[in-house]
Amino acid sequence: MEHGDLVFFPCLAVASIEDSGAQKQFCIPYLQSQSLMQLDRHTVYMIITNFMKTREEELKNLGADFTYGFIQVMDGEKDPRNLLVAFHIVQDIITKNYALGHFLEELFEVTSCYFPIDFTPPPNDPHGITREHLILGLRAVLASTSRFAEFLLPLLIEKMDSDVQSAKLDSLQTLSACCTVYGQKELKEFLSGLWSSIRREVFQTASEKIEAEGLAALQALSTCLSRSILSPDAEDLLDSFLNSVLQDCKHHLCEPDMKLVWPSAKLLQAAAGGSSRACWKVTANVLPLLLEQYNQHAQSNHRRTILEMTLGFLRLQSRWLDEEDENGLGSLKEALCSMVFSAVTDSSTQLHLVAVRILTALAMQQGFLSSRDTDLVVDHLTRLILQESDSESCMAAVEASGTLAKVHPSAFISRMLPQLCANLQTEPNDINLNESRVVSEHSVRRHCLEALAAVCTHQSILKETVPILLDYIRTAPNGEGETNAENVVSVCKSLYRVAVQCQEDSESLQFYHQTVLPCLLSLTVQAATQDSETSSHVLLKDDILTAMVPVISAACTHLKPELASKSVSQIVGLFLDGDVSLLPENNFSSKFQPFQVNGPTELQNRLVSLLMAFVCSLPRNTEIPHLRRLLQHLLLLSLAGCSPFAYSSASKCFAGLINKCPQGDLLDDILQVTTQRIDVGLADEPSRNQAITLLVWVTKALILRYHPLSGQLTDKMIGLLSDKQLGPSVANMFSLLVSDSPDVLNKACHADVRIMFRQRFFTENVPKLVQGFNSANGDDKPNYLKALSHVLNTLPKQVLMPELPSLLSLLLEALSCADEVVQLSTLTCLEPLLLEAPETLNVHIDGLISKLLRLTSSPAMAVRITSLKCIRALIKLPLHMLLPYKQQVIRALAKPLDDKKRLVRKEAVETRCQWFLLGSPGS
């Protein structure tokens, strides 16, 4: 082929490039491509796309002819695959500055004719093109240049005024996109029409989505008008536009009980959200009106509406401007404070929630409130915490205190903390804090503790608050009864919240760690070493030690390496050698020996739970001193005849250290000894419970890190499912193997947790469970079913769904098991299968329906509810399969309609209605 010959494509004739020196000639004679097949037309678009990438300069040399030629190619295109490519080409023509010449309107027309997109993809479309893809492609074209404004904006107004909801939505979203490239010049002529359309949509629409997009478009308009630079003699379109908005909306704010008050407030807030100038303009006109309206209306519901609108405008102010002399609120400060202080002291609790949020918004603006006003804010929050019987108002005050304490720590130290501390120490059963309300002592203490924890957001408050909480624990041994123990647990929950907040600041965390840990250890060690006849041992109760575990754990997970190394040496020395130099009060009546198995040290054994909380929460790179010796002691205690709490804590601590222990001789030696000790323990009747507890925790530790020995230990557990004595408890322990543990062996404690360990455990062990079930005798079968259901319930649904059909017969048999845990677990597995793949149950429909109906009378409410959900999910099966059972199901569902639990009755009504409609027209 000679230079200059035409190269013919199936649908497009393209001249080759003739290169003589520096001279190049390039031309594209276009064909009427709409007469071609879809694939050929797609080839045309791809050739043009390729030329625009590789021959951009030559195409631009064609001038407006190229644009006109492409308009001819695209005109009349209907295939969505081709349209996506064509939209992208048009966008490139505009953004890469190809010459448009006199064809600007023609280019707009050839693309805008598709607006708004009305496309429903065919079922099982292999190309995956959706309506959203086409909408976004077209929108990118329409919003790519401000030169389209004179054609596009009238079109948008027309579509917004139509009755088609999708057209309204698309028009509003397109307008928002266009405002990012338009200026005042393009918008000026159409502002009135745009505002009228947006106002009507917000005022009249029943669609929350359209309302939200209308407000977003209004804010985009406000932003666009704020962005333009004005010449001295130019009209300020933003000012005139906002005047129109104020004129149409402002008067509705004077009618707080009318339906247009909130749409008007939303429109004003959207317009104000466009810029600081818009915000100042709107709030300067609206806030004085709202303050006036608050004083004119005495009804609580009207006042609440006014307060909520005020809060919205104050939040806009705080977003744009922080300084009092700039935000325009200085002249309104006195009126605002008067309004909000009136609301927060009102007898109506519905005003308190909004008033607290307004107090927070005002106090968060630096310099806006005087120190006297700030003290008054803190006093009001304190009063709500201590005196308010409405829990929601009280919690709002607690959360607001936590937010404001960061900004005004001195006010909270001087005004709130003394009152909280004083109320923690009161003794009467009921504290009469208000003549009209009586707040129980328990509620006051709980609110005080929650507030003390919440305000620890500043280091100076932390140093005041933590000693108060620790002093409360110090007085616990002098108290009596269950109430005293509950109070200590509440203090521990507050200390835990403080610890979590301290994790964000290293200095605060260091203070917390060095203050709280020695104190808790000192108090518990002192209680454990006292003479059992003179000690009440309140701090050594299971629930209190369990509550202390997360306190210590949270204080250790984010420690710096230096502090972690120093602390671990001291803590390990305390537990291994009885070195009490770490403790502030270390004058104990006897030596601390928590690992002594034989002797009067059972109370000391329980403190291993606190050792677990510490050493198992440290970062994985922290070196544990005397690790071999520590593991040996923990192993002995795990298998000793001490209390269940003590040997369980020792087993968990041992497992947590094994999980993080580096691969090597130490780990191999310890695991070898451990397996031998477990075998001996399982053979010895008195220590079987201790051995199985250690087995399950060590197995979990190794499963998480993919250790080879985990398979051997899991096989041992599967074998124990047939044990007459241990089988049921081992079945329950399978839940522990695959679920998250809150206090140890979790990612928050830096455990070695490999990805998809549950899926691997499922793949390796479920076939063994099925095999064991098939070979087990009748009494042992429920154990295998329970273990299997625990494993299945922790799997992600995406993994579980493909596997359920193969296990279906086993799951249906589990529904006949008498164990309620097995029933609930099985129903939980079946429900997603019924909803997403009901066809897999075709052959089992008869037995499934009868078993599900039987479970609607189960003693367990959760089983009744879940079985009803499964029965309702059955309606996804083919109609001809269900009609024979329709009357049977409807009759059986009459009983749960009279269930004593409301949630069961509700589920029964919905399920029975669905079965009543089965087979009816339109169902």
mmCIF file with all atom_site columns, C-alpha atoms in Angstrom, residues 79-81 83-84 87 117 119 129-139:
data_model
loop_
_atom_site.group_PDB
_atom_site.id
_atom_site.type_symbol
_atom_site.label_atom_id
_atom_site.label_alt_id
_atom_site.label_comp_id
_atom_site.label_asym_id
_atom_site.label_entity_id
_atom_site.label_seq_id
_atom_site.pdbx_PDB_ins_code
_atom_site.Cartn_x
_atom_site.Cartn_y
_atom_site.Cartn_z
_atom_site.occupancy
_atom_site.B_iso_or_equiv
_atom_site.pdbx_formal_charge
_atom_site.auth_seq_id
_atom_site.auth_comp_id
_atom_site.auth_asym_id
_atom_site.auth_atom_id
_atom_site.pdbx_PDB_model_num
ATOM 1  C CA . ASP A 1 79  ? -27.276 1.868  22.657 1.00 0.00 ? 79  ASP A CA 1
ATOM 2  C CA . PRO A 1 80  ? -26.137 2.435  26.291 1.00 0.00 ? 80  PRO A CA 1
ATOM 3  C CA . ARG A 1 81  ? -22.734 0.829  25.639 1.00 0.00 ? 81  ARG A CA 1
ATOM 4  C CA . LEU A 1 83  ? -23.489 6.245  24.801 1.00 0.00 ? 83  LEU A CA 1
ATOM 5  C CA . LEU A 1 84  ? -21.029 5.792  27.655 1.00 0.00 ? 84  LEU A CA 1
ATOM 6  C CA . PHE A 1 87  ? -20.357 10.957 26.548 1.00 0.00 ? 87  PHE A CA 1
ATOM 7  C CA . ILE A 1 117 ? -31.795 9.367  31.537 1.00 0.00 ? 117 ILE A CA 1
ATOM 8  C CA . PHE A 1 119 ? -33.020 3.400  31.240 1.00 0.00 ? 119 PHE A CA 1
ATOM 9  C CA . ILE A 1 129 ? -24.280 -0.918 32.558 1.00 0.00 ? 129 ILE A CA 1
ATOM 10 C CA . THR A 1 130 ? -26.720 0.722  34.958 1.00 0.00 ? 130 THR A CA 1
ATOM 11 C CA . ARG A 1 131 ? -28.877 3.800  34.837 1.00 0.00 ? 131 ARG A CA 1
ATOM 12 C CA . GLU A 1 132 ? -26.514 5.432  37.311 1.00 0.00 ? 132 GLU A CA 1
ATOM 13 C CA . HIS A 1 133 ? -23.556 4.935  34.952 1.00 0.00 ? 133 HIS A CA 1
ATOM 14 C CA . LEU A 1 134 ? -25.382 6.768  32.177 1.00 0.00 ? 134 LEU A CA 1
ATOM 15 C CA . ILE A 1 135 ? -26.590 9.544  34.493 1.00 0.00 ? 135 ILE A CA 1
ATOM 16 C CA . LEU A 1 136 ? -23.088 10.258 35.744 1.00 0.00 ? 136 LEU A CA 1
ATOM 17 C CA . GLY A 1 137 ? -21.643 10.130 32.219 1.00 0.00 ? 137 GLY A CA 1
ATOM 18 C CA . LEU A 1 138 ? -24.188 12.613 30.890 1.00 0.00 ? 138 LEU A CA 1
ATOM 19 C CA . ARG A 1 139 ? -23.895 14.850 33.958 1.00 0.00 ? 139 ARG A CA 1
#
